[in-house]
Amino acid sequence: MTRICEHPILGDLTGVEQVTIIVDGKPYPAHEGEMIAAALLANDIKSFRYTAHQHRPRGIYCGIGRCTDCIMTVDGIPNIRTCITPVRDGMVIETQYGVGEWKRGAHRE
């Protein structure tokens, strides 16, 4: 895991609740409230999606929700920007291929 646990501006992560997210069928630890992209990078996951036409891998690019390089399918909903979406316990995250596909029964909250 490659997580910064002590930061001069953001402070110390001691006491932050740890949760579990499921990424492509595997459980990974994350911190409650951190952005999905940060949790993925902390777990050495750098490819979030593959482009529709040339099937090239993409990961985080702008980190502020303006581009769409970090989109993934989250809880069955495609095209979720992972750099601005916080994790929650039990969240199911999947690598997105192309434009993504809605999973049966998925809905926005």
PDB file of C-alpha atoms in Angstrom, residues 3 19-43 45-50 58-59 69-97 100-101 103 106:
ATOM      1  CA  ARG A   3      -0.584   5.830   1.319  1.00  0.00           C
ATOM      2  CA  VAL A  19     -13.647   0.616   5.371  1.00  0.00           C
ATOM      3  CA  THR A  20     -13.556  -2.059   2.687  1.00  0.00           C
ATOM      4  CA  ILE A  21     -14.263  -1.435  -0.978  1.00  0.00           C
ATOM      5  CA  ILE A  22     -14.595  -4.142  -3.635  1.00  0.00           C
ATOM      6  CA  VAL A  23     -12.624  -3.440  -6.805  1.00  0.00           C
ATOM      7  CA  ASP A  24     -13.083  -5.855  -9.697  1.00  0.00           C
ATOM      8  CA  GLY A  25     -14.188  -8.517  -7.237  1.00  0.00           C
ATOM      9  CA  LYS A  26     -11.350  -8.101  -4.706  1.00  0.00           C
ATOM     10  CA  PRO A  27     -11.566  -6.377  -1.299  1.00  0.00           C
ATOM     11  CA  TYR A  28      -9.281  -3.422  -0.582  1.00  0.00           C
ATOM     12  CA  PRO A  29      -8.925  -1.164   2.441  1.00  0.00           C
ATOM     13  CA  ALA A  30      -9.862   2.501   2.176  1.00  0.00           C
ATOM     14  CA  HIS A  31     -10.449   5.388   4.549  1.00  0.00           C
ATOM     15  CA  GLU A  32     -13.997   6.581   5.139  1.00  0.00           C
ATOM     16  CA  GLY A  33     -14.681   9.718   3.078  1.00  0.00           C
ATOM     17  CA  GLU A  34     -11.567   9.680   0.897  1.00  0.00           C
ATOM     18  CA  MET A  35     -12.093   9.862  -2.839  1.00  0.00           C
ATOM     19  CA  ILE A  36     -12.249   6.565  -4.733  1.00  0.00           C
ATOM     20  CA  ALA A  37      -9.253   7.544  -6.883  1.00  0.00           C
ATOM     21  CA  ALA A  38      -7.121   8.178  -3.774  1.00  0.00           C
ATOM     22  CA  ALA A  39      -8.076   4.782  -2.336  1.00  0.00           C
ATOM     23  CA  LEU A  40      -7.230   3.064  -5.627  1.00  0.00           C
ATOM     24  CA  LEU A  41      -3.860   4.780  -5.905  1.00  0.00           C
ATOM     25  CA  ALA A  42      -3.103   3.915  -2.267  1.00  0.00           C
ATOM     26  CA  ASN A  43      -3.681   0.275  -3.224  1.00  0.00           C
ATOM     27  CA  ILE A  45      -4.334   0.478  -8.783  1.00  0.00           C
ATOM     28  CA  LYS A  46      -3.499   2.920 -11.559  1.00  0.00           C
ATOM     29  CA  SER A  47      -5.729   1.904 -14.497  1.00  0.00           C
ATOM     30  CA  PHE A  48      -9.375   2.832 -13.953  1.00  0.00           C
ATOM     31  CA  ARG A  49     -10.877   2.411 -17.411  1.00  0.00           C
ATOM     32  CA  TYR A  50     -10.122   1.511 -21.026  1.00  0.00           C
ATOM     33  CA  ARG A  58      -6.657   5.564 -18.365  1.00  0.00           C
ATOM     34  CA  GLY A  59      -6.235   6.614 -14.753  1.00  0.00           C
ATOM     35  CA  ASP A  69     -10.137   9.855 -17.467  1.00  0.00           C
ATOM     36  CA  CYS A  70     -10.896   8.429 -14.010  1.00  0.00           C
ATOM     37  CA  ILE A  71     -14.455   7.231 -14.642  1.00  0.00           C
ATOM     38  CA  MET A  72     -15.431   3.761 -13.452  1.00  0.00           C
ATOM     39  CA  THR A  73     -18.590   1.765 -12.859  1.00  0.00           C
ATOM     40  CA  VAL A  74     -19.585   2.221  -9.204  1.00  0.00           C
ATOM     41  CA  ASP A  75     -22.372   0.150  -7.679  1.00  0.00           C
ATOM     42  CA  GLY A  76     -23.579  -0.687 -11.193  1.00  0.00           C
ATOM     43  CA  ILE A  77     -23.616   2.917 -12.423  1.00  0.00           C
ATOM     44  CA  PRO A  78     -21.149   3.726 -15.235  1.00  0.00           C
ATOM     45  CA  ASN A  79     -19.212   6.953 -15.770  1.00  0.00           C
ATOM     46  CA  ILE A  80     -18.674   7.864 -12.115  1.00  0.00           C
ATOM     47  CA  ARG A  81     -15.791  10.315 -11.663  1.00  0.00           C
ATOM     48  CA  THR A  82     -13.680   8.620  -9.039  1.00  0.00           C
ATOM     49  CA  CYS A  83     -11.606  11.692  -8.195  1.00  0.00           C
ATOM     50  CA  ILE A  84     -14.641  13.475  -6.701  1.00  0.00           C
ATOM     51  CA  THR A  85     -16.679  10.531  -5.360  1.00  0.00           C
ATOM     52  CA  PRO A  86     -16.043   9.499  -1.739  1.00  0.00           C
ATOM     53  CA  VAL A  87     -15.787   5.846  -0.762  1.00  0.00           C
ATOM     54  CA  ARG A  88     -18.179   4.135   1.580  1.00  0.00           C
ATOM     55  CA  ASP A  89     -18.026   0.721   3.148  1.00  0.00           C
ATOM     56  CA  GLY A  90     -18.962  -2.107   0.778  1.00  0.00           C
ATOM     57  CA  MET A  91     -18.862   0.033  -2.376  1.00  0.00           C
ATOM     58  CA  VAL A  92     -18.471  -2.094  -5.531  1.00  0.00           C
ATOM     59  CA  ILE A  93     -16.142  -0.522  -8.088  1.00  0.00           C
ATOM     60  CA  GLU A  94     -15.397  -1.969 -11.520  1.00  0.00           C
ATOM     61  CA  THR A  95     -12.961  -1.113 -14.268  1.00  0.00           C
ATOM     62  CA  GLN A  96     -14.959   0.467 -17.067  1.00  0.00           C
ATOM     63  CA  TYR A  97     -14.559  -0.641 -20.660  1.00  0.00           C
ATOM     64  CA  GLY A 100     -19.802   1.594 -19.685  1.00  0.00           C
ATOM     65  CA  GLU A 101     -23.013  -0.270 -19.118  1.00  0.00           C
ATOM     66  CA  LYS A 103     -26.041  -2.950 -14.289  1.00  0.00           C
ATOM     67  CA  ALA A 106     -28.483  -0.003 -10.227  1.00  0.00           C
TER      68      ALA A 106
END
